[in-house]
Short mmCIF file of C-alpha atoms and ligand atoms in Angstrom, two decimals:
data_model
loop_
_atom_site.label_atom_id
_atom_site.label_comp_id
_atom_site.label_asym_id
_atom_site.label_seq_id
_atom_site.Cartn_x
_atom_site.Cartn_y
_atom_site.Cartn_z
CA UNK S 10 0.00 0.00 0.00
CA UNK S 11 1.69 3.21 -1.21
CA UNK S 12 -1.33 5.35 0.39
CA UNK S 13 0.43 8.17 2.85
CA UNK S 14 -0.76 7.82 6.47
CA UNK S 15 -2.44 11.15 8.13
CA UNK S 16 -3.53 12.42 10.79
CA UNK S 17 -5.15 15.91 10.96
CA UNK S 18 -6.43 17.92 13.74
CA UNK S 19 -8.88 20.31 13.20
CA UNK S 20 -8.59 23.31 16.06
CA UNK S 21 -12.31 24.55 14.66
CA UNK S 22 -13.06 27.88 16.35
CA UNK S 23 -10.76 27.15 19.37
CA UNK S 24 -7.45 28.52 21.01
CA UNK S 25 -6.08 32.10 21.84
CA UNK S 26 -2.65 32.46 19.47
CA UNK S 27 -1.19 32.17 22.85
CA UNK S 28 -2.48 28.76 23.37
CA UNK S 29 -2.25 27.38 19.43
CA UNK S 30 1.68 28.23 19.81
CA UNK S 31 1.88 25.95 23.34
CA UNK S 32 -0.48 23.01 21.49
CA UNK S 33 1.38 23.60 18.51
CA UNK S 34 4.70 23.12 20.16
CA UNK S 35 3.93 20.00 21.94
CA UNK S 36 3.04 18.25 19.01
CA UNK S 37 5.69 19.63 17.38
CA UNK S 38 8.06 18.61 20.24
CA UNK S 39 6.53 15.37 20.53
CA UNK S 40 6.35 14.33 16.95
CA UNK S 41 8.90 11.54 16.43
CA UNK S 42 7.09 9.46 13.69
CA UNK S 43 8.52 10.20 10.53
CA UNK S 44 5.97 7.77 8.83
CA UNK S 45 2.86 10.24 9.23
CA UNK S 46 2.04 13.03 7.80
CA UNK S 47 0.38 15.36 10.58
CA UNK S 48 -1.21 18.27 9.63
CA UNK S 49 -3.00 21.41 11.74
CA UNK S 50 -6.15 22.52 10.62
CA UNK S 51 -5.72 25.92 12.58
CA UNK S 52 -7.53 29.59 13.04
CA UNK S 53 -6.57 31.87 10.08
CA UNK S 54 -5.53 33.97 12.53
CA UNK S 55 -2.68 31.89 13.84
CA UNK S 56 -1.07 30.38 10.02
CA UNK S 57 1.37 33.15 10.25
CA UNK S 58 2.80 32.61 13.79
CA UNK S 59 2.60 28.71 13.79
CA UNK S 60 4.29 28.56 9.95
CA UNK S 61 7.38 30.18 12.04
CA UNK S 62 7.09 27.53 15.04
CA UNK S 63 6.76 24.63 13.08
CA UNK S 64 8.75 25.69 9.24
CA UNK S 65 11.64 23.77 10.20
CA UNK S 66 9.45 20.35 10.98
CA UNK S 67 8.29 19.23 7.46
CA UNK S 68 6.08 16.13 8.79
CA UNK S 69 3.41 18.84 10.63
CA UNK S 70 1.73 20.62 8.14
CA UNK S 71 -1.17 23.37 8.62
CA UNK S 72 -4.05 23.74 7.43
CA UNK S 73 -6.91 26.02 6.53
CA UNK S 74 -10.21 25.51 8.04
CA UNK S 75 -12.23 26.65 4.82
CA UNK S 76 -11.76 28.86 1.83
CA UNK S 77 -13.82 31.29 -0.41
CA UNK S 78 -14.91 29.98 -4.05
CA UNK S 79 -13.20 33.49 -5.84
CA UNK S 80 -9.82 34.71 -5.67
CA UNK S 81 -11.29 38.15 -4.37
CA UNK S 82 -14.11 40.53 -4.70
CA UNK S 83 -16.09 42.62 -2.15
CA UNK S 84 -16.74 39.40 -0.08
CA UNK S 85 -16.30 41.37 2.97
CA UNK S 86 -14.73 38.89 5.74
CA UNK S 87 -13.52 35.95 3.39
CA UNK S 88 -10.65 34.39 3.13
CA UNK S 89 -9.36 33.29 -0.91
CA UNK S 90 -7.80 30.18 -1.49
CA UNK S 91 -4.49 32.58 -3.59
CA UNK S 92 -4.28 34.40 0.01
CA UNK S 93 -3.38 31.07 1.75
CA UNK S 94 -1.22 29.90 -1.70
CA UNK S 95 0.51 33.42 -1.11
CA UNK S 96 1.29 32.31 2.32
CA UNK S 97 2.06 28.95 1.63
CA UNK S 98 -0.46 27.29 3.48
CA UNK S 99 -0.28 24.12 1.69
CA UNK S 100 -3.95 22.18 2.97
CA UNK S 101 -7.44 23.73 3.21
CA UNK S 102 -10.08 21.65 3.95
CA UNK S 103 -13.27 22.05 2.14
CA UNK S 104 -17.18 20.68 3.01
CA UNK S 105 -17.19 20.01 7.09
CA UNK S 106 -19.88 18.70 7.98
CA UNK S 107 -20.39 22.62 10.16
CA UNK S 108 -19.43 24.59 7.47
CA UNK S 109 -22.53 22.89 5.26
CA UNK S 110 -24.78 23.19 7.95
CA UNK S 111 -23.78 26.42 9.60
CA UNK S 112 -22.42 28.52 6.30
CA UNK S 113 -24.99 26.76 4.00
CA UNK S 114 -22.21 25.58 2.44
CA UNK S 115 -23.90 22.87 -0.51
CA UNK S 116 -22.19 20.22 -3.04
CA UNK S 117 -22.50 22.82 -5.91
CA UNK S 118 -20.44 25.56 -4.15
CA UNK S 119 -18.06 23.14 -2.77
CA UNK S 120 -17.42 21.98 -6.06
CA UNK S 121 -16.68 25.78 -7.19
CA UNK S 122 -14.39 25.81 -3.86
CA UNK S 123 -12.45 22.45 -4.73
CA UNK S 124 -11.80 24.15 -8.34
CA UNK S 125 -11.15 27.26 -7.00
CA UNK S 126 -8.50 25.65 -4.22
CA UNK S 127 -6.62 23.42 -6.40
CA UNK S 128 -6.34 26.14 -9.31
CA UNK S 129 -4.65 28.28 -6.64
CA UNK S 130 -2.01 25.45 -6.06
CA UNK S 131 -3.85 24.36 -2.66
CA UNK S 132 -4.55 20.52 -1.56
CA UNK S 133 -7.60 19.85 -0.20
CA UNK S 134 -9.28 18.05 2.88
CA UNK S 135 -12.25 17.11 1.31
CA UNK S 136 -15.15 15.71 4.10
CA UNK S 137 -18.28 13.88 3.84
CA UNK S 138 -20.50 12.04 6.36
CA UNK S 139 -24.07 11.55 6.99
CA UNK S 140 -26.22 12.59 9.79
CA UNK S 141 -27.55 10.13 12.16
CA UNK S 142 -31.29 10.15 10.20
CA UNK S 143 -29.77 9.15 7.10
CA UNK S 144 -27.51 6.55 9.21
CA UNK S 145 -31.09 5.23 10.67
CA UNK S 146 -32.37 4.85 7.52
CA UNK S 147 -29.43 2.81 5.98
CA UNK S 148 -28.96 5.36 2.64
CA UNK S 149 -25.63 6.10 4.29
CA UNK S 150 -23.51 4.99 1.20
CA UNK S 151 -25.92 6.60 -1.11
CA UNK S 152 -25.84 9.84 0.99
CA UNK S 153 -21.90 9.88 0.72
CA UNK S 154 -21.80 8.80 -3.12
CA UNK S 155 -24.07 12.06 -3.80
CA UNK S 156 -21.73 14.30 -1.93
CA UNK S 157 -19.04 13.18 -3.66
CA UNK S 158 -20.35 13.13 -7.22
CA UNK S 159 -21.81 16.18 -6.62
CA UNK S 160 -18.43 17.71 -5.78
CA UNK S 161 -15.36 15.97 -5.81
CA UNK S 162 -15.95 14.04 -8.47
CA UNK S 163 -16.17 16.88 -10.68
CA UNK S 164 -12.51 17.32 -10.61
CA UNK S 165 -10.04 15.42 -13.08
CA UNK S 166 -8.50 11.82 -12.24
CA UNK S 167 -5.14 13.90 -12.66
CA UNK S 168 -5.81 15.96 -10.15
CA UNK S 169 -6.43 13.35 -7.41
CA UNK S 170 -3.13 13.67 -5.91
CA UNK S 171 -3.75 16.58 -4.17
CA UNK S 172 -6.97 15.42 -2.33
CA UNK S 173 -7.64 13.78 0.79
CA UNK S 174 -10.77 12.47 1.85
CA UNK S 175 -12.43 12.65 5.22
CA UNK S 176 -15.01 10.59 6.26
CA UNK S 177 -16.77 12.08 9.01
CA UNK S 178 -20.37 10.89 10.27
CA UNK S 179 -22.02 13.50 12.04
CA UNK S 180 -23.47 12.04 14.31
CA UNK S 181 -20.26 10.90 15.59
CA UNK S 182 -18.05 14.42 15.69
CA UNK S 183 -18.03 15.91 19.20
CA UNK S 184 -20.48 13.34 20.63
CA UNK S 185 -17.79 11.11 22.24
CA UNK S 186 -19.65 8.07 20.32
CA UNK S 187 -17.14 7.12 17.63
CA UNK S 188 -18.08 5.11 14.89
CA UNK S 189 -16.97 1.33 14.99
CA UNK S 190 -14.19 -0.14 13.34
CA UNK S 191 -16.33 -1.73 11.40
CA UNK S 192 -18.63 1.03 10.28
CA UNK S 193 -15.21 3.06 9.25
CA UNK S 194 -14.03 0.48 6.83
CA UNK S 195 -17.56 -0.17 5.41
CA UNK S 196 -17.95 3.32 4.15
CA UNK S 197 -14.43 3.92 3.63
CA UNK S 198 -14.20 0.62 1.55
CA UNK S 199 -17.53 2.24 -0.61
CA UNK S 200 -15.63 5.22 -0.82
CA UNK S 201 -12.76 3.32 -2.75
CA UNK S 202 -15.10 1.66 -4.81
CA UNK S 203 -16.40 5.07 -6.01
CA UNK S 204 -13.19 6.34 -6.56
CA UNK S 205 -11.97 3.35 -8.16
CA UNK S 206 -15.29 3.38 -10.86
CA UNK S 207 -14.73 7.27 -11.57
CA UNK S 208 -11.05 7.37 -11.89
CA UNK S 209 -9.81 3.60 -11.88
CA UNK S 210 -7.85 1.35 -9.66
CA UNK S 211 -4.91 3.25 -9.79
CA UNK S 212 -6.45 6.20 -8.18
CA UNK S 213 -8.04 4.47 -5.86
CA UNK S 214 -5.19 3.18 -4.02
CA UNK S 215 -3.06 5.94 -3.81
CA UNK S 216 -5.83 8.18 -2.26
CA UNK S 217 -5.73 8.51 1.83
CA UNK S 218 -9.06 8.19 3.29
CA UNK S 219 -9.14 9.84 6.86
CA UNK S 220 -11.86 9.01 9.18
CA UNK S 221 -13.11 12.02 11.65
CA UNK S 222 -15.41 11.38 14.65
CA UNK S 223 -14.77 11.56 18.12
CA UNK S 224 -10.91 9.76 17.08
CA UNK S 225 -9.10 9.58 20.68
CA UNK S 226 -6.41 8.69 22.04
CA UNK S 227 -8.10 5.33 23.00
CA UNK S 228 -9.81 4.17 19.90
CA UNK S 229 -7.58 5.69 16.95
CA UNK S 230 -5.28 2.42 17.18
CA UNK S 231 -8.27 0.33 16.40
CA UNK S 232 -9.55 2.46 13.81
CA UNK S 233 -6.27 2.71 12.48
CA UNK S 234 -5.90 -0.30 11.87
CA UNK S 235 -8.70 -0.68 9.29
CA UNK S 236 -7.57 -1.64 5.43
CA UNK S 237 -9.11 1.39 4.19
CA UNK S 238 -8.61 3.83 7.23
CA UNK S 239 -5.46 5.96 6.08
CA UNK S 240 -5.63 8.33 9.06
CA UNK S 241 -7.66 10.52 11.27
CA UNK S 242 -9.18 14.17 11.07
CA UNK S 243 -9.59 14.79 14.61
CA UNK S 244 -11.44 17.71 16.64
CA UNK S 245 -11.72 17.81 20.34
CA UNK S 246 -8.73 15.43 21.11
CA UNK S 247 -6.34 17.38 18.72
CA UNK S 248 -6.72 20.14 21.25
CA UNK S 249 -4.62 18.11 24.04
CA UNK S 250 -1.16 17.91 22.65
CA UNK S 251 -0.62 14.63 24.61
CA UNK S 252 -3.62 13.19 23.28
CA UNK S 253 -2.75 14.13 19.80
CA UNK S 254 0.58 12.82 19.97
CA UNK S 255 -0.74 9.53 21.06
CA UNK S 256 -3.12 9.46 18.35
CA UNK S 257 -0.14 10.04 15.69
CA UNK S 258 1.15 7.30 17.22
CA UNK S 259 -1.24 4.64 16.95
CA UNK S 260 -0.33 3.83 13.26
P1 13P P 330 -14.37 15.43 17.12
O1 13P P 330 -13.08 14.68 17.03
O2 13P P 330 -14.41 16.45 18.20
O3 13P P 330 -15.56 14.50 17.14
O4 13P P 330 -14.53 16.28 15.76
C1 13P P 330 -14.32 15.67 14.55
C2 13P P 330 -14.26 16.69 13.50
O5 13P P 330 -15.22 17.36 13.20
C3 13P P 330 -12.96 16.90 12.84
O6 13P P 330 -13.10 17.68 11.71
#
């Protein structure tokens, strides 16, 4: 398996700079695997200061938490994906699960923001997940498949490198309830299978799947461990720099 192994923590709407810089240092300090790619999904407000703590470590990456659809316009309080290519931020992460519910944020404009974020040079974080009704109903697969077609899928089998995808079932980010092993690899084995019918085998296996969801320090070995589980995008426990640490660790 060539795929890379990832794990991502997503700060959401959390930490003073003053805090990111201590979190961001212990994971920094911490990080000996050389194996994983970890990347922090961070506050816009805190790229510049972390990219000087952590330049010299090239294994942590950061992140962007979201990014506009244009390049710029009067879009008074947005953030472009060639402002974060002009500062080098080399990850966004486009379609969380609170961005589309909170910011309205639909498969049509994410497609326009996946176009818009790899033209500017970005890669891209790309989630999906159903909510627990859909889960209840068993249209989970179908209710993924959509998202992606919808979105991701409109973008060229060339241009596959540069995404990751994160599985993320609502009902199972912040909640403490984390999906099962087995649920992981069931959608993130579908999700293979989609990718491998749109944009063939070879595709398929190079692209990291991440699964988000109330990942701690305590389950992320297990879900690790999954065929089809490349990695993690984690929220609440990336905000414990021990925690984190562990969970980079599992692999
Ligand atoms: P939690 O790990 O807090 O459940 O959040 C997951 C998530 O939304 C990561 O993007």
């Amino acid at each position: 398996m060539n795929r890379r192994q990832i794990v991502a923590g997503n700060w959401k709407m959390n930490t003073t700079i003053a805090e990111g810089f201590t979190l961001a240092g212990q994971i920094t300090d911490a990080h000996r695997s050389k194996e994983v790619l970890t990347i922090l999904a961070v506050p816009f407000t805190h790229i510049f200061a972390l990219q000087k703590k952590i330049s010299a470590r090239s294994k942590v990456l950061l992140a962007a938490q979201t990014c506009h659809h244009k390049n710029s316009g009067a879009y008074t309080g947005e953030i472009s994906p060639s402002m974060l290519a002009s500062m080098k931020v080399p990850y966004v992460v486009l379609g969380h699960s609170e961005r589309r519910e909170y910011n309205h944020e639909n498969n049509n404009l994410l497609a326009l923001k996946l176009r818009a974020a790899l033209d500017a040079g970005l890669k891209v974080i790309f989630c999906c997940g159903e909510g627990l009704d859909i889960r209840k109903a068993g249209t989970h697969v179908h209710h993924v498949k959509v998202q992606l077609v919808e979105s991701l899928f409109q973008l060229e089998a060339r241009e596959m490198k540069n995404i990751v995808i994160a599985y993320e079932p609502i009902w199972a980010i912040g909640t403490g309830e984390s999906a099962s092993p087995a649920q992981a690899q069931e959608m993130h084995a579908a999700i293979r299978l989609m990718l491998q019918k749109k944009y063939g085998k070879r595709v398929a296996e190079a692209t990291s799947i991440l699964y988000g969801g109330s990942v701690k320090g305590n389950n992320a070995k297990e879900l690790f461990n999954q065929p089809d589980v490349d990695g993690g995008l984690v929220g609440g426990a990336s905000l414990n720099g021990e925690e984190f640490v562990q969970i980079i660790n599992s692999f």
